[in-house]
Short mmCIF file of C-alpha atoms in Angstrom, two decimals:
data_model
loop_
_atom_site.label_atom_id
_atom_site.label_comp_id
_atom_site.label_asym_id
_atom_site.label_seq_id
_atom_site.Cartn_x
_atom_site.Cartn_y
_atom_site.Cartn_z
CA UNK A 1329 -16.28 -68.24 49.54
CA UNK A 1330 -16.35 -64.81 51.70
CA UNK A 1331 -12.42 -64.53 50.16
CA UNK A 1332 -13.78 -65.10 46.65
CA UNK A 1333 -16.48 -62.44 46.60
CA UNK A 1334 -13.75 -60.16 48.01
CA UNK A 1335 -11.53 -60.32 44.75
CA UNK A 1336 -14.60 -60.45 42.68
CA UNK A 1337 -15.75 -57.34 44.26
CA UNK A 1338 -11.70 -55.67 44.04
CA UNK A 1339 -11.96 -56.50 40.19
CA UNK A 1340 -15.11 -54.77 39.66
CA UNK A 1341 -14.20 -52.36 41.09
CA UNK A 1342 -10.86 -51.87 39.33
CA UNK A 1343 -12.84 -52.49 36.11
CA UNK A 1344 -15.36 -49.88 37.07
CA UNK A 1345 -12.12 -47.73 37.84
CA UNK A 1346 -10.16 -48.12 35.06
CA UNK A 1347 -13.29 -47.23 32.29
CA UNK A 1348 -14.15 -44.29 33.89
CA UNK A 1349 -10.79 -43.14 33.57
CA UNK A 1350 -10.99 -44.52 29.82
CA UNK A 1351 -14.29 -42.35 29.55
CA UNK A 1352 -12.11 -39.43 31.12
CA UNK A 1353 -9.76 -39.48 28.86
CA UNK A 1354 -11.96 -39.19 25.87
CA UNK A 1355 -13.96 -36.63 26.50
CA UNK A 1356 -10.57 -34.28 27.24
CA UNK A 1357 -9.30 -35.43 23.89
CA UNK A 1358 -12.69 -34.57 22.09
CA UNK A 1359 -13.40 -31.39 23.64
CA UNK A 1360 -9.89 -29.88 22.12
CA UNK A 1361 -10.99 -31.51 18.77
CA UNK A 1362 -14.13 -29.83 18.69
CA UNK A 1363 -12.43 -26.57 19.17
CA UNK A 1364 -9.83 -26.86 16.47
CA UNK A 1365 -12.75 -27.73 14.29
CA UNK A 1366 -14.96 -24.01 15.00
CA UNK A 1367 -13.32 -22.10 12.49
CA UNK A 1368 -13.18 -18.75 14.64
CA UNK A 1369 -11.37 -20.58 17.14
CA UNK A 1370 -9.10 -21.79 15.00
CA UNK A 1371 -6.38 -19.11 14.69
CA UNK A 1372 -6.47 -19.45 18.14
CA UNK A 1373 -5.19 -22.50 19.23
CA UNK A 1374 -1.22 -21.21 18.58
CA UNK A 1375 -1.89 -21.14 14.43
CA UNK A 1376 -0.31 -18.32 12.76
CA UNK A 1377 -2.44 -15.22 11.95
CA UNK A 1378 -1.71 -13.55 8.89
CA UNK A 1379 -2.82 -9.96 7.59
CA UNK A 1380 -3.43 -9.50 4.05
CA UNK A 1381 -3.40 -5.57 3.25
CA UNK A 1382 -3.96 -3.13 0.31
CA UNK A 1383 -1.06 -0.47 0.72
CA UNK A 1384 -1.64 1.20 -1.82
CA UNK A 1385 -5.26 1.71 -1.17
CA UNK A 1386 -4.91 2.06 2.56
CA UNK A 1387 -1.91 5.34 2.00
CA UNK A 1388 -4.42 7.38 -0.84
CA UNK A 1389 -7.15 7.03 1.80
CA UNK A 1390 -5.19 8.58 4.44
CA UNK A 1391 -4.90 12.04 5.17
CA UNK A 1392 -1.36 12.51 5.09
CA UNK A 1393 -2.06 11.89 1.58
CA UNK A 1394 -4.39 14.17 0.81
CA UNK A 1395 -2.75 16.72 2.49
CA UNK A 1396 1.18 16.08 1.31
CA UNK A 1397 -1.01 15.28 -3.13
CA UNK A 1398 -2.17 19.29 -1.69
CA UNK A 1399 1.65 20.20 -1.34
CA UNK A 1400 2.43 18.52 -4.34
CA UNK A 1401 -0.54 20.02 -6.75
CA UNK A 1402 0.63 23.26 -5.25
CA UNK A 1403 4.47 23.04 -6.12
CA UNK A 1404 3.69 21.58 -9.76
CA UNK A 1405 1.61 24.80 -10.13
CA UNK A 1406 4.14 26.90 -9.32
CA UNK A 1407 6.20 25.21 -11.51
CA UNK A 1408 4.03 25.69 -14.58
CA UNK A 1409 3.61 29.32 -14.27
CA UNK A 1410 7.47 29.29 -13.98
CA UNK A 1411 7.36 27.64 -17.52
CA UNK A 1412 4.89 29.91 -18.61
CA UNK A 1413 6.62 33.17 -17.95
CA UNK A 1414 9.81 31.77 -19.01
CA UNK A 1415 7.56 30.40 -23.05
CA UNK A 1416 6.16 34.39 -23.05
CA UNK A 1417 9.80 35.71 -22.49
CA UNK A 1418 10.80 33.86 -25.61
CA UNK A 1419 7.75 34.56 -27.49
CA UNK A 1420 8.68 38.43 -26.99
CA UNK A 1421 12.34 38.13 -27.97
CA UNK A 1422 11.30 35.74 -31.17
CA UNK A 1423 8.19 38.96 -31.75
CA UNK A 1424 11.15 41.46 -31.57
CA UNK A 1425 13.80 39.42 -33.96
CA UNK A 1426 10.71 39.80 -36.52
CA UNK A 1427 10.54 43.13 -36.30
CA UNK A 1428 14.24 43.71 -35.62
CA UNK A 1429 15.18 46.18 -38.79
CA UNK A 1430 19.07 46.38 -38.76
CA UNK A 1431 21.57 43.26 -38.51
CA UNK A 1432 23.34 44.26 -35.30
CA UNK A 1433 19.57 44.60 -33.72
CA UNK A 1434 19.00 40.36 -35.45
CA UNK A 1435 21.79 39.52 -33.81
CA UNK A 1436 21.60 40.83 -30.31
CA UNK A 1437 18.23 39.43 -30.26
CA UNK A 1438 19.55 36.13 -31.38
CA UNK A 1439 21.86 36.00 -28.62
CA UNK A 1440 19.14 36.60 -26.31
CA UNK A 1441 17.12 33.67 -27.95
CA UNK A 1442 19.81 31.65 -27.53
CA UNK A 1443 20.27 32.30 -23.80
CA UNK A 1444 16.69 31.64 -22.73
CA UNK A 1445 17.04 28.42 -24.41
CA UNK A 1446 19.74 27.31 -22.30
CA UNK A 1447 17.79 29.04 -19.17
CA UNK A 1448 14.79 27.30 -19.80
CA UNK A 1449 16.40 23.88 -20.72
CA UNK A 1450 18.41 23.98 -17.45
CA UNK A 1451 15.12 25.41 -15.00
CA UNK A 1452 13.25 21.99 -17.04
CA UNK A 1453 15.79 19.74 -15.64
CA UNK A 1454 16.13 21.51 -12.11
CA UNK A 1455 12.19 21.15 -11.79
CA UNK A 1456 12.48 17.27 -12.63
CA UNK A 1457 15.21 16.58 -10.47
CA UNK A 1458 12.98 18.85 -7.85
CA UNK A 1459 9.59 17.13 -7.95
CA UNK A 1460 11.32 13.35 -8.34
CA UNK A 1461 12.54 13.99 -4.54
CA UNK A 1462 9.66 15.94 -3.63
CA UNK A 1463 7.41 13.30 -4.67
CA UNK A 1464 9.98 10.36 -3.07
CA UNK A 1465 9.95 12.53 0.28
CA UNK A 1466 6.13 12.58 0.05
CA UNK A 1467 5.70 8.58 -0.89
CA UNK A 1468 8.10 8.12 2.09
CA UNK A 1469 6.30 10.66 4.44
CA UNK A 1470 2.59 8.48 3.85
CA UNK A 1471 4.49 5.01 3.82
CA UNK A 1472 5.65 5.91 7.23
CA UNK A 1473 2.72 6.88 8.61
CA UNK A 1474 0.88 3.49 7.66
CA UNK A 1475 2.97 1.41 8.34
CA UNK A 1476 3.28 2.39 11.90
CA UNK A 1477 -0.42 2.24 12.35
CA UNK A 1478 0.02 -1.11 10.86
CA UNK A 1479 2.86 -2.05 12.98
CA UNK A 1480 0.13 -1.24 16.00
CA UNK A 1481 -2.75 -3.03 14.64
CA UNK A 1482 -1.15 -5.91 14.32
CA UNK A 1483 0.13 -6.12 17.92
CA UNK A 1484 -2.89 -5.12 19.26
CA UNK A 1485 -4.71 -7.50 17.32
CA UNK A 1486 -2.18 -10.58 17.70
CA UNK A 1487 -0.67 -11.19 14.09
CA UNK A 1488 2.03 -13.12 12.92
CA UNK A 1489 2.53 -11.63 9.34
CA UNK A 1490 1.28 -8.93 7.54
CA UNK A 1491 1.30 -9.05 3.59
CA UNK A 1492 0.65 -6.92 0.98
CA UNK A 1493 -1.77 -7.27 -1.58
CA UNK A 1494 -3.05 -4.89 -4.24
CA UNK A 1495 -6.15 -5.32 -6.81
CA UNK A 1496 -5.12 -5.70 -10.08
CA UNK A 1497 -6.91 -3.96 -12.48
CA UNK A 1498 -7.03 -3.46 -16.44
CA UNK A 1499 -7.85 0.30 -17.05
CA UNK A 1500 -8.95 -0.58 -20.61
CA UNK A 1501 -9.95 -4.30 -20.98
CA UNK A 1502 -8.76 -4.30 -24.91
CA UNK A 1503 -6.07 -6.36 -26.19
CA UNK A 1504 -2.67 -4.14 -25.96
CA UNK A 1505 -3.81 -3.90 -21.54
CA UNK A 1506 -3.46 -8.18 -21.68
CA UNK A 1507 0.43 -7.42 -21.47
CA UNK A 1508 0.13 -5.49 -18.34
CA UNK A 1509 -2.55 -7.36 -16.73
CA UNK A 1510 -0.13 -10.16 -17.02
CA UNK A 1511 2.93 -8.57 -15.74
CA UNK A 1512 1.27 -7.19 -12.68
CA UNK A 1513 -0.16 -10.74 -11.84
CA UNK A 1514 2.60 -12.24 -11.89
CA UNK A 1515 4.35 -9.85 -9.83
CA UNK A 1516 2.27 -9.84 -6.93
CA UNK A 1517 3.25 -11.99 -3.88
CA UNK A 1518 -0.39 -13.43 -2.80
CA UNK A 1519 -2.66 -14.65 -5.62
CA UNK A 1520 -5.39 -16.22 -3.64
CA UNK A 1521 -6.55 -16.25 0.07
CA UNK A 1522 -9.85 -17.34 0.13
CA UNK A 1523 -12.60 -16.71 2.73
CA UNK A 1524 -10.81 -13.19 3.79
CA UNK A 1525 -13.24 -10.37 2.69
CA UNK A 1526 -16.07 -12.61 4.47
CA UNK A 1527 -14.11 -12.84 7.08
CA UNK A 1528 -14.54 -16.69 6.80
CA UNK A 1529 -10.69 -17.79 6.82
CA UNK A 1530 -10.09 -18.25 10.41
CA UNK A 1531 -6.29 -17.63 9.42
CA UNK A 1532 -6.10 -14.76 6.97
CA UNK A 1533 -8.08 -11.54 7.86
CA UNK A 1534 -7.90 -8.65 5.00
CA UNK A 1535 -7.44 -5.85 7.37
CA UNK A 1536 -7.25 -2.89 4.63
CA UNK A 1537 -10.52 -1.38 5.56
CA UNK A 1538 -9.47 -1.33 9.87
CA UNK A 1539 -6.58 0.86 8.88
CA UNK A 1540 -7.87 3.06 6.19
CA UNK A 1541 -10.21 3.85 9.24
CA UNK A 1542 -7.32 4.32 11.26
CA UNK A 1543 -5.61 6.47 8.67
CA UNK A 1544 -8.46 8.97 7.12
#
């Protein structure tokens, strides 16, 4: 009897063992669970992070913008008054073949005509050539700059990826800007990413506005 109540008791006991262990169990599985389900915990749990940024925006907010468009504004200028000066210099010449009374007089000033032509046709393609790389060394110069702080955001801050995005926009909303609003659609790489500029996608942050502050 005594030997009876022992192995009752040893079973019990085993039984009482081997559900709290069951109990155990399930609450270590749920609690993970539960945090995979709270969406700012989400990204956290070995996901990948993504960055969605507006380039564009972010490097004509910054100041190496404003100060290289300052550069730029001033060379154009420069440029123009070149043209200017070069336009009166003809203007004179063209004022003094009108009044020119003898042939040798028409001619010489023909010949001159003829020269600032050429002058000013060459000094127009010089400028082009001269304000294409100006304005690729200045794109370059603010690209840099970005994405560096970029590069450092996103360590700091633990992303995976960082894409671009841009806001596409019809400047006229009439039917000759439907081509373009198309074509620029198309073209971009992320269409949607919900939940980002609420800050609700645990996944995707849009962090445009952390680097334009970074950037100004």
């Amino acid at each position: 009897m005594k030997r009876l109540s022992f192995l009752a008791f040893v079973l019990l006991a085993c039984a009482a063992g081997f559900a709290g262990s069951l109990i155990h169990d399930s609450l270590k599985t749920a609690e993970p669970a539960e945090t995979v389900n709270a969406a700012p915990e989400r990204a956290k749990s070995g996901a990948v992070r993504i960055a969605m940024i507006n380039l564009e925006e972010a490097s004509r907010q910054s100041r190496k913008f404003r100060e290289l468009k300052n550069l730029w504004d001033t060379a154009r200028d420069e440029l123009s008054k070149q043209d200017q000066k070069m336009e009166q210099e003809y203007n004179t010449k063209v004022a003094e073949l009108r009044r020119a009374t003898t042939e040798e007089e028409r001619t010489a000033r023909r010949v001159e005509l003829k020269a600032l032509q050429e002058t000013h046709k060459i000094s127009k393609e010089e400028q082009q050539k001269y304000l294409g790389a100006l304005l690729a060394q200045y794109q370059k110069d603010v690209l840099v700059m970005v994405m560096e702080e970029i590069d450092k955001f996103a360590k700091r801050e633990g992303y995976d990826i960082v894409m671009q995005d841009y806001t596409v926009e019809a400047a006229e909303a009439d039917f000759f800007s439907g081509g373009a609003y198309a074509q620029s659609l198309m073209s971009k790489p992320v269409l949607l990413t919900p939940g980002t500029k609420d800050r609700k996608n645990a996944y995707v942050m849009d962090i445009t506005q952390e680097i334009i502050n970074l950037v100004k």
